[in-house]
């Protein structure tokens, strides 16, 4: 069984950074992964803007997979959530347009692309259907 229990907060050292997260050594033989979504509150576009190899960080153990030995960590769970600011009023959603379906000769069920291809090719040659 792992000596790192879920919910435990401990110090660790960043040992590697990937686009999806950072590897953090918890002790000499144990390391876990801080997924990019667990680096800080809010959106993280580039993890390198927030962490560097060698950084000492506080991490909370989120998950421990005994079979694989993988440990999921979070830095943001050790930090207080930012104060919610008054959000700007949302813009009115654009009215959704109803799709209009043009009925061709056959409106029965779905046709395969192969069946429809010849019809589409013919339609593409018709002057009255071509939008100017």
XYZ file of C-alpha atoms in Angstrom:
132
model
C 0.000 0.000 0.000
C 1.153 3.523 -0.811
C 2.400 5.700 2.010
C 0.678 8.634 0.274
C -2.992 8.606 1.187
C -5.700 10.356 -0.820
C -6.321 13.805 0.645
C -2.787 14.177 2.037
C -1.041 17.495 1.406
C 2.735 17.264 1.067
C 5.703 19.073 -0.455
C 7.210 17.912 -3.706
C 9.735 18.927 -6.327
C 8.911 19.350 -10.028
C 11.066 16.833 -11.928
C 9.622 17.109 -15.409
C 7.143 19.103 -17.458
C 5.026 17.889 -20.363
C 2.283 19.737 -22.276
C -0.340 17.787 -20.287
C 1.098 18.239 -16.792
C 4.067 18.183 -14.439
C 5.779 15.272 -12.718
C 6.449 15.916 -9.045
C 8.799 13.832 -6.868
C 7.230 13.220 -3.464
C 10.277 11.371 -2.115
C 13.329 9.531 -3.471
C 11.338 6.746 -5.177
C 7.828 8.151 -5.571
C 6.550 10.674 -8.061
C 3.115 11.707 -9.204
C 1.525 13.735 -11.958
C -0.121 17.122 -11.603
C -2.450 17.312 -14.611
C -2.449 20.721 -16.331
C -6.021 21.290 -15.123
C -4.806 20.929 -11.510
C -1.950 23.471 -11.703
C -3.980 26.520 -10.683
C -7.501 27.891 -10.498
C -8.594 29.071 -13.926
C -7.388 28.104 -17.390
C -3.749 27.168 -17.974
C -2.725 27.459 -21.623
C 0.998 26.803 -21.174
C 2.139 24.946 -18.065
C 5.663 26.366 -18.487
C 4.319 29.814 -17.552
C 3.460 28.476 -14.080
C 6.011 25.763 -13.237
C 9.665 25.004 -13.853
C 11.754 21.913 -13.199
C 13.169 22.180 -9.677
C 10.246 24.177 -8.235
C 9.169 23.210 -4.709
C 5.389 22.904 -4.632
C 2.649 21.922 -2.206
C 0.515 19.140 -3.660
C -2.592 17.283 -2.561
C -2.924 13.587 -3.377
C -6.079 13.163 -5.491
C -5.768 9.508 -6.483
C -3.531 6.494 -5.976
C -3.671 3.568 -8.400
C -2.224 0.649 -6.430
C -1.973 -1.567 -9.538
C 0.093 0.842 -11.629
C 1.571 2.935 -8.839
C 0.353 6.135 -10.501
C -0.423 9.025 -8.184
C -2.649 11.929 -9.256
C -1.739 15.242 -7.655
C -3.167 18.760 -7.479
C -1.476 22.062 -6.743
C -4.669 24.117 -7.025
C -6.377 22.016 -4.311
C -3.807 23.402 -1.854
C -4.662 27.012 -2.707
C -7.778 28.967 -1.781
C -10.223 29.517 -4.614
C -10.106 33.029 -6.018
C -12.856 35.427 -4.968
C -15.705 35.396 -7.435
C -15.935 38.758 -9.110
C -19.110 40.233 -10.515
C -19.381 38.600 -13.923
C -20.102 40.783 -16.912
C -23.653 40.292 -18.167
C -23.778 37.633 -20.842
C -24.652 38.717 -24.331
C -28.010 37.636 -25.617
C -27.583 34.400 -27.489
C -28.100 34.827 -31.197
C -31.421 33.484 -32.318
C -30.963 30.042 -33.720
C -31.933 29.669 -37.312
C -34.083 26.775 -38.299
C -32.444 24.615 -40.919
C -34.459 24.343 -44.087
C -34.433 21.034 -45.837
C -34.760 21.012 -49.572
C -36.639 17.980 -50.684
C -35.282 16.244 -53.736
C -36.903 13.405 -55.631
C -36.365 10.923 -52.817
C -36.932 11.845 -49.190
C -37.241 8.261 -47.959
C -34.714 7.450 -45.223
C -30.984 7.795 -45.609
C -29.170 7.103 -48.845
C -25.566 6.053 -48.998
C -23.026 8.496 -50.378
C -22.471 6.287 -53.385
C -26.161 6.437 -54.265
C -26.309 10.214 -53.819
C -23.012 11.069 -55.516
C -24.335 10.838 -59.075
C -27.371 12.934 -58.148
C -25.136 15.610 -56.574
C -22.843 15.686 -59.604
C -25.841 16.222 -61.877
C -27.197 18.941 -59.577
C -23.830 20.720 -59.594
C -24.038 21.006 -63.400
C -27.531 22.530 -63.405
C -27.404 26.290 -63.942
C -30.670 26.927 -62.090
C -29.233 25.435 -58.845
C -25.866 27.209 -58.912
C -25.767 30.245 -56.613
C -24.281 33.299 -58.203
